[in-house]
Coordinates of C-alpha atoms in Angstrom, one line a residue:
X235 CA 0.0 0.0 0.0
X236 CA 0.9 3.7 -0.2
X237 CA 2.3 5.4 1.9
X238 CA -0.1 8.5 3.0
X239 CA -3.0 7.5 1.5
X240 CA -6.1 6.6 2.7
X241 CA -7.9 3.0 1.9
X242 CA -11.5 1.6 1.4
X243 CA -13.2 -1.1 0.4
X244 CA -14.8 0.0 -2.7
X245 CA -18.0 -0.5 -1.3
X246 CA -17.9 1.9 1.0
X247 CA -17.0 4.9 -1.4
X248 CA -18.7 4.1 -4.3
X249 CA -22.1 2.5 -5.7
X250 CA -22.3 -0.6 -7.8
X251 CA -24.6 -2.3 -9.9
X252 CA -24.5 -4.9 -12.3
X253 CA -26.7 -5.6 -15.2
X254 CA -29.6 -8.3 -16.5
X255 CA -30.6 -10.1 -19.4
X256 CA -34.3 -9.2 -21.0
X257 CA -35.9 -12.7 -22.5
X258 CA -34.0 -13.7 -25.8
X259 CA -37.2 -15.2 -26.6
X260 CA -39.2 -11.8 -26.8
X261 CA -38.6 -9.9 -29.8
X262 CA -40.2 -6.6 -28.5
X263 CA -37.5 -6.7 -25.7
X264 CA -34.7 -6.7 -28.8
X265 CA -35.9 -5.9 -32.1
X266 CA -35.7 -2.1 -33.2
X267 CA -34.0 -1.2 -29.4
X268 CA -32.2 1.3 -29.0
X269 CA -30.8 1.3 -25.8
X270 CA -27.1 0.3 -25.7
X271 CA -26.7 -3.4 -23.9
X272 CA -23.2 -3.8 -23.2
X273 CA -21.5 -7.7 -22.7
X274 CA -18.7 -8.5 -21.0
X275 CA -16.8 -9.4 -24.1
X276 CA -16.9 -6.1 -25.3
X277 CA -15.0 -4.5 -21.7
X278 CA -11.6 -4.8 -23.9
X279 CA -10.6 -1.5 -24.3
X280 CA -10.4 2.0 -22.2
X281 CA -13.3 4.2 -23.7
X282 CA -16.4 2.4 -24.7
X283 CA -18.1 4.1 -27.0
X284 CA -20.6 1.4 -28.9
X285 CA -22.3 -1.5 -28.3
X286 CA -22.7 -4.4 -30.7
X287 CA -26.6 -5.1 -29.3
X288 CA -29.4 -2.8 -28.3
X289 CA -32.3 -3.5 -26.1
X290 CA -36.0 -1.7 -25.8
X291 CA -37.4 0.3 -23.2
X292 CA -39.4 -2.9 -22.3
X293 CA -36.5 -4.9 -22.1
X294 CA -34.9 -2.4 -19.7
X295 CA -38.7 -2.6 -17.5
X296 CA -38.6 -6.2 -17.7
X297 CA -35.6 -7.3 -16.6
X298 CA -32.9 -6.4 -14.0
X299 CA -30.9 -4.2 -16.5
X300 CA -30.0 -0.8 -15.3
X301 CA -29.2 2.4 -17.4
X302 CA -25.4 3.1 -16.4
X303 CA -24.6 6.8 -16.8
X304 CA -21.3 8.3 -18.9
X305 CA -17.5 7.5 -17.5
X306 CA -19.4 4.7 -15.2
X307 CA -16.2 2.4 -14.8
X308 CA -17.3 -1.4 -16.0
X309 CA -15.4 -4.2 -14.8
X310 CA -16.1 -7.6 -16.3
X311 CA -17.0 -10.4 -14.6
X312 CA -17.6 -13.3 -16.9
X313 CA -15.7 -15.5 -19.2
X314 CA -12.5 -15.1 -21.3
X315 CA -12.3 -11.0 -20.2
X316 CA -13.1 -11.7 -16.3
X317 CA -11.6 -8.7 -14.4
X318 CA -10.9 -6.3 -18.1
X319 CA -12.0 -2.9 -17.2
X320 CA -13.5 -0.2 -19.2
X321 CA -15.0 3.7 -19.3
X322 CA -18.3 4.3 -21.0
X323 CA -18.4 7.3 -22.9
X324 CA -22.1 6.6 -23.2
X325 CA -25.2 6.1 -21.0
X326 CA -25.8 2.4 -21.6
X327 CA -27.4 -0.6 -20.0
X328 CA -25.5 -4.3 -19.5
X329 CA -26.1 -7.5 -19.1
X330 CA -25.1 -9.3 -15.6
X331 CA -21.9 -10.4 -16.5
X332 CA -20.8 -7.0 -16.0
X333 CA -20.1 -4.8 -13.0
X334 CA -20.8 -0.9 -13.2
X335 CA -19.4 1.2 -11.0
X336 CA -20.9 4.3 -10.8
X337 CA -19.1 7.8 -11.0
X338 CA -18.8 10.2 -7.9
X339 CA -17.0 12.7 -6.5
X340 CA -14.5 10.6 -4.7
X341 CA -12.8 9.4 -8.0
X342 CA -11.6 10.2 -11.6
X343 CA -12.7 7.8 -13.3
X344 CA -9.2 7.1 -15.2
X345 CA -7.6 6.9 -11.9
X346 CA -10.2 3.2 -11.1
X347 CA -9.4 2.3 -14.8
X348 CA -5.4 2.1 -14.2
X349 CA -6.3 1.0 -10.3
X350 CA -8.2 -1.8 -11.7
X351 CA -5.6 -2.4 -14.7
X352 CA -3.3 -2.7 -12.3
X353 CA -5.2 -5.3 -9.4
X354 CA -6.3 -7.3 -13.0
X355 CA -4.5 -10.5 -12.6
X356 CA -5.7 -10.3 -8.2
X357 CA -9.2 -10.1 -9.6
X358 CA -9.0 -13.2 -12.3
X359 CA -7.5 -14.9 -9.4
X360 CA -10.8 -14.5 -7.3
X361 CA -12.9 -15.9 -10.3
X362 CA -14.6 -19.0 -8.7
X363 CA -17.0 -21.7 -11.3
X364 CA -16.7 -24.9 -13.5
X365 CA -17.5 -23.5 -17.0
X366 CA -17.7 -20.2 -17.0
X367 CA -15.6 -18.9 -13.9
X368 CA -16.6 -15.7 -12.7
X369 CA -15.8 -12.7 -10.5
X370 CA -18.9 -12.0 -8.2
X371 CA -19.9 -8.4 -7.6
X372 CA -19.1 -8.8 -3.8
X373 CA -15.3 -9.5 -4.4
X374 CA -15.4 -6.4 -6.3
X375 CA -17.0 -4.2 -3.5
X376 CA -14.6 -5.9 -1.0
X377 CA -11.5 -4.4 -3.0
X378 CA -9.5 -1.8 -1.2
X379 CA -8.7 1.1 -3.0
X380 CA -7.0 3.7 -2.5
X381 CA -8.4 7.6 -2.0
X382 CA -6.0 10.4 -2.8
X383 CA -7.1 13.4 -3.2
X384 CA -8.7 14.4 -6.8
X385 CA -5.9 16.8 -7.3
X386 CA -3.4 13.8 -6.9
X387 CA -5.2 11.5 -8.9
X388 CA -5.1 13.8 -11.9
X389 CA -1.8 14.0 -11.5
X390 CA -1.5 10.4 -11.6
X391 CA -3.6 10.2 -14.9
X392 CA -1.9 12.6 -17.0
X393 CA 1.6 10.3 -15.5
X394 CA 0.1 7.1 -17.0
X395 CA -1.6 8.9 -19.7
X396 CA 1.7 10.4 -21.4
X397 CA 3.4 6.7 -20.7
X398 CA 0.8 4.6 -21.8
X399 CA 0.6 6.8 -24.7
X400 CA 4.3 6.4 -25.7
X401 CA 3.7 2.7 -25.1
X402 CA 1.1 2.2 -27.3
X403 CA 3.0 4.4 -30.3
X404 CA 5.4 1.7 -30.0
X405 CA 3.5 -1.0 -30.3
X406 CA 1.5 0.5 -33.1
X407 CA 4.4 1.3 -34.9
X408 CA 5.4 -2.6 -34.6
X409 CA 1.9 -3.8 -36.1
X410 CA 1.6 -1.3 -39.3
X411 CA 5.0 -2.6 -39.9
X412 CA 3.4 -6.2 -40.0
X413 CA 0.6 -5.0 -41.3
X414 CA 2.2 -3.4 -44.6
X415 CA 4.2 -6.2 -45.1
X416 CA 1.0 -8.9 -45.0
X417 CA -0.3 -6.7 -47.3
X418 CA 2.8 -7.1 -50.1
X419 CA 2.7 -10.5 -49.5
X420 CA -0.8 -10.9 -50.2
X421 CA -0.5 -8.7 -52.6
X422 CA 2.4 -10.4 -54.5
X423 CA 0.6 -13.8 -54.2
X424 CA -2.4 -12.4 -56.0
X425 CA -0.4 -11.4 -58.6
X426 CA 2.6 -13.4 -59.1
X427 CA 0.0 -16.8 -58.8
X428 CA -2.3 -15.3 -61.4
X429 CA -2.8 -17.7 -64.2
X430 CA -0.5 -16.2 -67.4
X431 CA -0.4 -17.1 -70.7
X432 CA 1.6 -20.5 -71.5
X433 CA 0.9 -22.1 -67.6
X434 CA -0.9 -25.6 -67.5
X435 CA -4.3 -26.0 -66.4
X436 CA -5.1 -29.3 -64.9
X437 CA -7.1 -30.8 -62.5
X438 CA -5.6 -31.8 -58.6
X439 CA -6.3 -35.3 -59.4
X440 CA -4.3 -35.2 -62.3
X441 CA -1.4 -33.8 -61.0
X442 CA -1.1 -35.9 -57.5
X443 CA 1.2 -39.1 -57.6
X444 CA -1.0 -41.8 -58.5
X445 CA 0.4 -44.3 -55.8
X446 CA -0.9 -41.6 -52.8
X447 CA -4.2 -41.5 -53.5
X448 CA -6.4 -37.8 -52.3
X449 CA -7.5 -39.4 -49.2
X450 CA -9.0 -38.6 -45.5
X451 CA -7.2 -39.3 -42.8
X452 CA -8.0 -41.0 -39.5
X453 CA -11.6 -41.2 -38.7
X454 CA -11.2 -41.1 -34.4
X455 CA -7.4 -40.5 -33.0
X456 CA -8.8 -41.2 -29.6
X457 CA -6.7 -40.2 -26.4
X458 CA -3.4 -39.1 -26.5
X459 CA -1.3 -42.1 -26.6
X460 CA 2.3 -42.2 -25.1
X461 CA 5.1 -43.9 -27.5
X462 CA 2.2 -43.8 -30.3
X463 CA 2.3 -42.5 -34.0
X464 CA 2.4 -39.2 -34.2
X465 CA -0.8 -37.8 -36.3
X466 CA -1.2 -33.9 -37.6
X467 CA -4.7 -32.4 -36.7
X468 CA -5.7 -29.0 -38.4
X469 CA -4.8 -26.9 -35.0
X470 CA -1.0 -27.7 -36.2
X471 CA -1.4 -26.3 -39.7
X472 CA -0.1 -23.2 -37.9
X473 CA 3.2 -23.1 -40.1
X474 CA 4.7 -23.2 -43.4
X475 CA 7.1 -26.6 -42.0
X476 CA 5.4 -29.0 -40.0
X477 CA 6.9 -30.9 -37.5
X478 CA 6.7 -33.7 -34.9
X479 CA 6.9 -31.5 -32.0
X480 CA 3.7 -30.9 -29.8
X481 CA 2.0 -33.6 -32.2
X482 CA -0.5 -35.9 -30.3
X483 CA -0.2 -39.6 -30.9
X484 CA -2.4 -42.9 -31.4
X485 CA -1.8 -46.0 -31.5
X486 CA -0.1 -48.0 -34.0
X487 CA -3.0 -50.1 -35.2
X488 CA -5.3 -47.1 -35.9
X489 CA -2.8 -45.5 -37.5
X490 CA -2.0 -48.8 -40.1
X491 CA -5.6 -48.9 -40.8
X492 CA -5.3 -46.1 -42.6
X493 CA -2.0 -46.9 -44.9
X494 CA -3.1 -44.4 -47.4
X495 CA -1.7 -41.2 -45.4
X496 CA 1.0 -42.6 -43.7
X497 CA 3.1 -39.9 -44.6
X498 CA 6.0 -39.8 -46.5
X499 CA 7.5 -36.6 -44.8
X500 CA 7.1 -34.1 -47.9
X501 CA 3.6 -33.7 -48.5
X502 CA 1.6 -30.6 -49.1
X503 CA -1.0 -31.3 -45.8
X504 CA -4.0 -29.4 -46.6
X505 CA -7.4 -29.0 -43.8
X506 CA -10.6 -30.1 -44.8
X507 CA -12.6 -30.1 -42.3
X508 CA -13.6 -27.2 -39.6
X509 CA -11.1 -24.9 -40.7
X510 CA -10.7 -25.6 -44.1
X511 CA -7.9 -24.1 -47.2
X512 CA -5.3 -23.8 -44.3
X513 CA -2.1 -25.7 -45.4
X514 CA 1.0 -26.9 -44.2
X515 CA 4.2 -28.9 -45.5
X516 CA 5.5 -31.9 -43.9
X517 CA 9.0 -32.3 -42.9
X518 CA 11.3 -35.5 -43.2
X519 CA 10.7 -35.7 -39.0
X520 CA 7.1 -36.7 -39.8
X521 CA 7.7 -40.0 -42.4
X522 CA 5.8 -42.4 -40.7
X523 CA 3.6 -40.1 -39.2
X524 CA -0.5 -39.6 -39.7
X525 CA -3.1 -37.3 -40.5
X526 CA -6.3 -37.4 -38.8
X527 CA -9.9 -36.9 -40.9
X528 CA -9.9 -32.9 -41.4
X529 CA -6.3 -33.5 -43.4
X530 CA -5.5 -35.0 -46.9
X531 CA -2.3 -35.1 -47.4
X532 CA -1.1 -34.5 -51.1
X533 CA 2.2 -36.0 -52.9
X534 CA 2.4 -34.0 -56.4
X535 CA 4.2 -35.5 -59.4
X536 CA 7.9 -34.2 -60.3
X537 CA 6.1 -31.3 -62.7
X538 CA 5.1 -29.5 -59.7
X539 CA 7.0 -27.7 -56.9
X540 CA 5.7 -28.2 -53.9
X541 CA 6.3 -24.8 -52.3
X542 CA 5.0 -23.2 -55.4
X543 CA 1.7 -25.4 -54.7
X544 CA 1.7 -24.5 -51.0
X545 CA 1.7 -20.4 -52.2
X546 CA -0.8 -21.3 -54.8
X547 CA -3.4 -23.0 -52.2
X548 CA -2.5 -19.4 -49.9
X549 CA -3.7 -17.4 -52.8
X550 CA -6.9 -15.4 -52.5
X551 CA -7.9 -17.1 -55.6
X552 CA -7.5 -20.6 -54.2
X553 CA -8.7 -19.6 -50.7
X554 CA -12.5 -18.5 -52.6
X555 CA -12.3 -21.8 -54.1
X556 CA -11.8 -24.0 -51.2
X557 CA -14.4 -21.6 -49.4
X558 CA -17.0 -22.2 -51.9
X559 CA -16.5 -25.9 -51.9
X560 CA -16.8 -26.2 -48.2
X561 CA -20.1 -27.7 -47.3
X562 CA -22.0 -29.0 -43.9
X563 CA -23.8 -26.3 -41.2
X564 CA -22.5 -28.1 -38.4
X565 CA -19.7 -30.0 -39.3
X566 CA -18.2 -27.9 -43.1
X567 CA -15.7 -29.6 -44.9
X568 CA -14.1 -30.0 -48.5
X569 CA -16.1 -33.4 -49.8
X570 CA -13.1 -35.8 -51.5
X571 CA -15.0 -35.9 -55.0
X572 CA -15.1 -31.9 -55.0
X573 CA -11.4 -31.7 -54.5
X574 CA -10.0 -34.0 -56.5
X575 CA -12.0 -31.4 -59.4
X576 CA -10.3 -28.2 -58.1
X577 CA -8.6 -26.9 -61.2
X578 CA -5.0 -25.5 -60.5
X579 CA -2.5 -23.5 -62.8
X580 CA 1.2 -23.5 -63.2
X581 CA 4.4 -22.6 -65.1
X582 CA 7.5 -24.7 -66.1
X583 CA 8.6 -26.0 -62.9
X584 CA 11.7 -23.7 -63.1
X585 CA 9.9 -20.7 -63.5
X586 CA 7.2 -22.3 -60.2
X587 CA 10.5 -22.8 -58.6
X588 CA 11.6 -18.5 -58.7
X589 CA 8.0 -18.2 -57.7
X590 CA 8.7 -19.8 -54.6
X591 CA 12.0 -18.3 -54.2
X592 CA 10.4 -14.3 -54.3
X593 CA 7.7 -15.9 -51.8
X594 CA 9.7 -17.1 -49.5
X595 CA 11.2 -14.4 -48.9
X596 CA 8.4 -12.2 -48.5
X597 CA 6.8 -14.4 -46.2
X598 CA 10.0 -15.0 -43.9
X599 CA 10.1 -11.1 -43.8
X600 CA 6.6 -11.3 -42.2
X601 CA 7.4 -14.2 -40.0
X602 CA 9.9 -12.0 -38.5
X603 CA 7.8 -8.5 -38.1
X604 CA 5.3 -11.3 -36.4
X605 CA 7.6 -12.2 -34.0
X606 CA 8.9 -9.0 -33.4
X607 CA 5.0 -7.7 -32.9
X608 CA 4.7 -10.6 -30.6
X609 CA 7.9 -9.7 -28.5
X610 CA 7.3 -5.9 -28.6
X611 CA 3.1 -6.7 -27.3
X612 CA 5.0 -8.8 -24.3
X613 CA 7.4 -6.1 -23.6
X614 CA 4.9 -3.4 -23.6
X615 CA 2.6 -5.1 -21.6
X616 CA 5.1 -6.2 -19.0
X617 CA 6.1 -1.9 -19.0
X618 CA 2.4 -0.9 -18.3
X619 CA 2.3 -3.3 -15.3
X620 CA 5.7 -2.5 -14.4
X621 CA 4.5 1.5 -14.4
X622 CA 1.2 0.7 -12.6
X623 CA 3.1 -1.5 -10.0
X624 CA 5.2 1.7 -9.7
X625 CA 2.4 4.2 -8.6
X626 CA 0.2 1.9 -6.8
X627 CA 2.6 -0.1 -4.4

């Protein structure tokens, strides 16, 4: 605690509500509202201006939703945002998974935002449930906080204001970096995998190895089995270069049943199912390996480069394509028959080759502002705590 100042539980110095949820049954409570209805997975950022839903004045008389009036301080208290904290810059109503804290003259607002920024990680610590953990209103009157004077707590917020400020320039500056270059990438594979006069049109079918047939892979992997085979699900098509690490296993007799993607440790793996048009290539590590059901794996004929194949599946041409043949409501996926029709374009391997080269390239270049985006984020957010810890402790 600081020294000097004075501390309360939040309770004490300030009134709290928290919000309800009119019938989603009853149109009249929804349809044509125009009372802002704010969730808790929209308490993500400082100033709140908007709300994604709206509610009627019925639905504000018939439920236990309450108007919240502007720089009310909302702190969430449900799911993946439990303890985020935001200022409305609106009068708005929420639903019960958030906690509104309601302005007075004790407080600048600002100075409960960076307060609660800085007691975030105490608060997710106090969420208590089996699902859906949560933080309960009461846990968030019981908080002590501290009451300098309104003088001192401006002074505090135009401190954290100027440094968060430089902080975020920073980090911005990091993601148009990233941004730019994802957008010459994209913008090169547009163009550089446009069909030109002289390339080949052929169907996939035609231009696969005919001894690995376009095939599903394994229909249930079942538990993680130690000393297993090793089989690639779509959540590890998360890089150009598969590889064995992190890879869940099954056993081997599951795995032989399906001899047709045993891979060979060079395929093109491409998702099918959920998530489909996201692609991968495997790496010698993973001969041997498997693919379960939302994967075909794909072993091209010596005409074809595989990494030119792996840019041309990234294309936005390619990506419509798989999108429009992805089928299913509940379960969407590329149907085996449809695939094996998708019609694909290339040069002389030589010149598919030189395609692949330039792409590389420019993809490595945004692998690496990605990481750097990723490492600057870390930093930045390790600085803000670092800076609240500094004031507040």
């Amino acid at each position: 605690m600081k020294e000097g100042w004075e501390y309360k539980k939040l309770g004490e110095v300030c009134k709290t509500y928290s919000g309800g949820t009119p019938l989603k049954n009853v149109n009249e409570y929804y349809q044509d509202g125009n009372i802002p209805w704010l969730r808790s997975g929209e308490v993500c950022k400082k100033y709140i201006f908007e709300t994604e839903m709206f509610i009627t004045q019925k639905g504000l008389e018939n439920s236990s939703a309450k108007y919240y009036p502007i720089d009310t301080v909302v702190v969430a208290m449900y799911g993946a945002t439990a303890a985020q904290v935001g200022i409305l810059k609106i009068q708005a109503t929420s639903n019960q998974a958030v906690c509104g804290i309601i302005p007075n003259n004790k407080f600048q607002p600002e100075f409960l935002y960076y307060f609660f920024s800085y007691r975030k990680d105490f608060l997710a610590s106090q969420a208590q449930g089996g699902a859906q953990p949560n933080i309960s209103q009461v846990k968030i009157k019981n908080l002590e906080v501290p009451v300098p004077s309104l003088s001192e707590q401006q002074s505090i917020v135009d401190y954290l204001d100027s440094a968060f400020a430089k902080i975020d320039a920073m980090k911005a500056n990091a993601e148009k970096a990233l941004n730019e270059a994802k957008a010459l990438f994209q913008a090169s594979l547009k163009e550089m995998l446009e069909p030109k006069e002289g390339w080949e049109e052929k169907e996939l079918k035609d231009i696969v190895d005919t001894n690995c047939p376009i095939s599903y892979g394994i229909v249930q992997q079942g538990n993680h089995v130690e000393g297993g085979v090793p089989v690639v699900r779509p959540v590890d098509l998360n890089k150009k270069y598969i590889t064995v690490d992190n890879l869940k296993c099954t056993t081997k007799s599951i795995s032989s049943s399906y001899k047709r993607t045993i891979l060979r440790g060079d395929e093109i793996l491409l998702g099918v199912r959920g998530t489909t048009g996201i692609v991968g290539i495997a790496t010698e590590e993973l001969n041997g390996c498997n693919v379960n059901r939302g994967i075909v794996p794909l072993f091209f004929k010596d005409i074809i480069c595989r990494d030119f194949i792996y840019y041309e599946m990234l294309s936005p041409a390619m990506q419509s394509i798989f999108a429009e043949k992805t089928t299913g409501s509940t379960l969407k996926q590329i149907n085996i028959k449809d695939l094996r029709r998708i019609l694909f374009y290339y040069p002389h391997i030589e010149v598919q080759q030189q395609i692949a080269v330039t792409l590389d390239s420019l993809k490595s270049k945004v692998d690496r502002l990605q990481e750097n985006y990723a490492k600057i984020s870390q930093e930045c957010d390790a600085l803000k705590q670092a800076i609240l810890r500094q004031v507040f402790e």
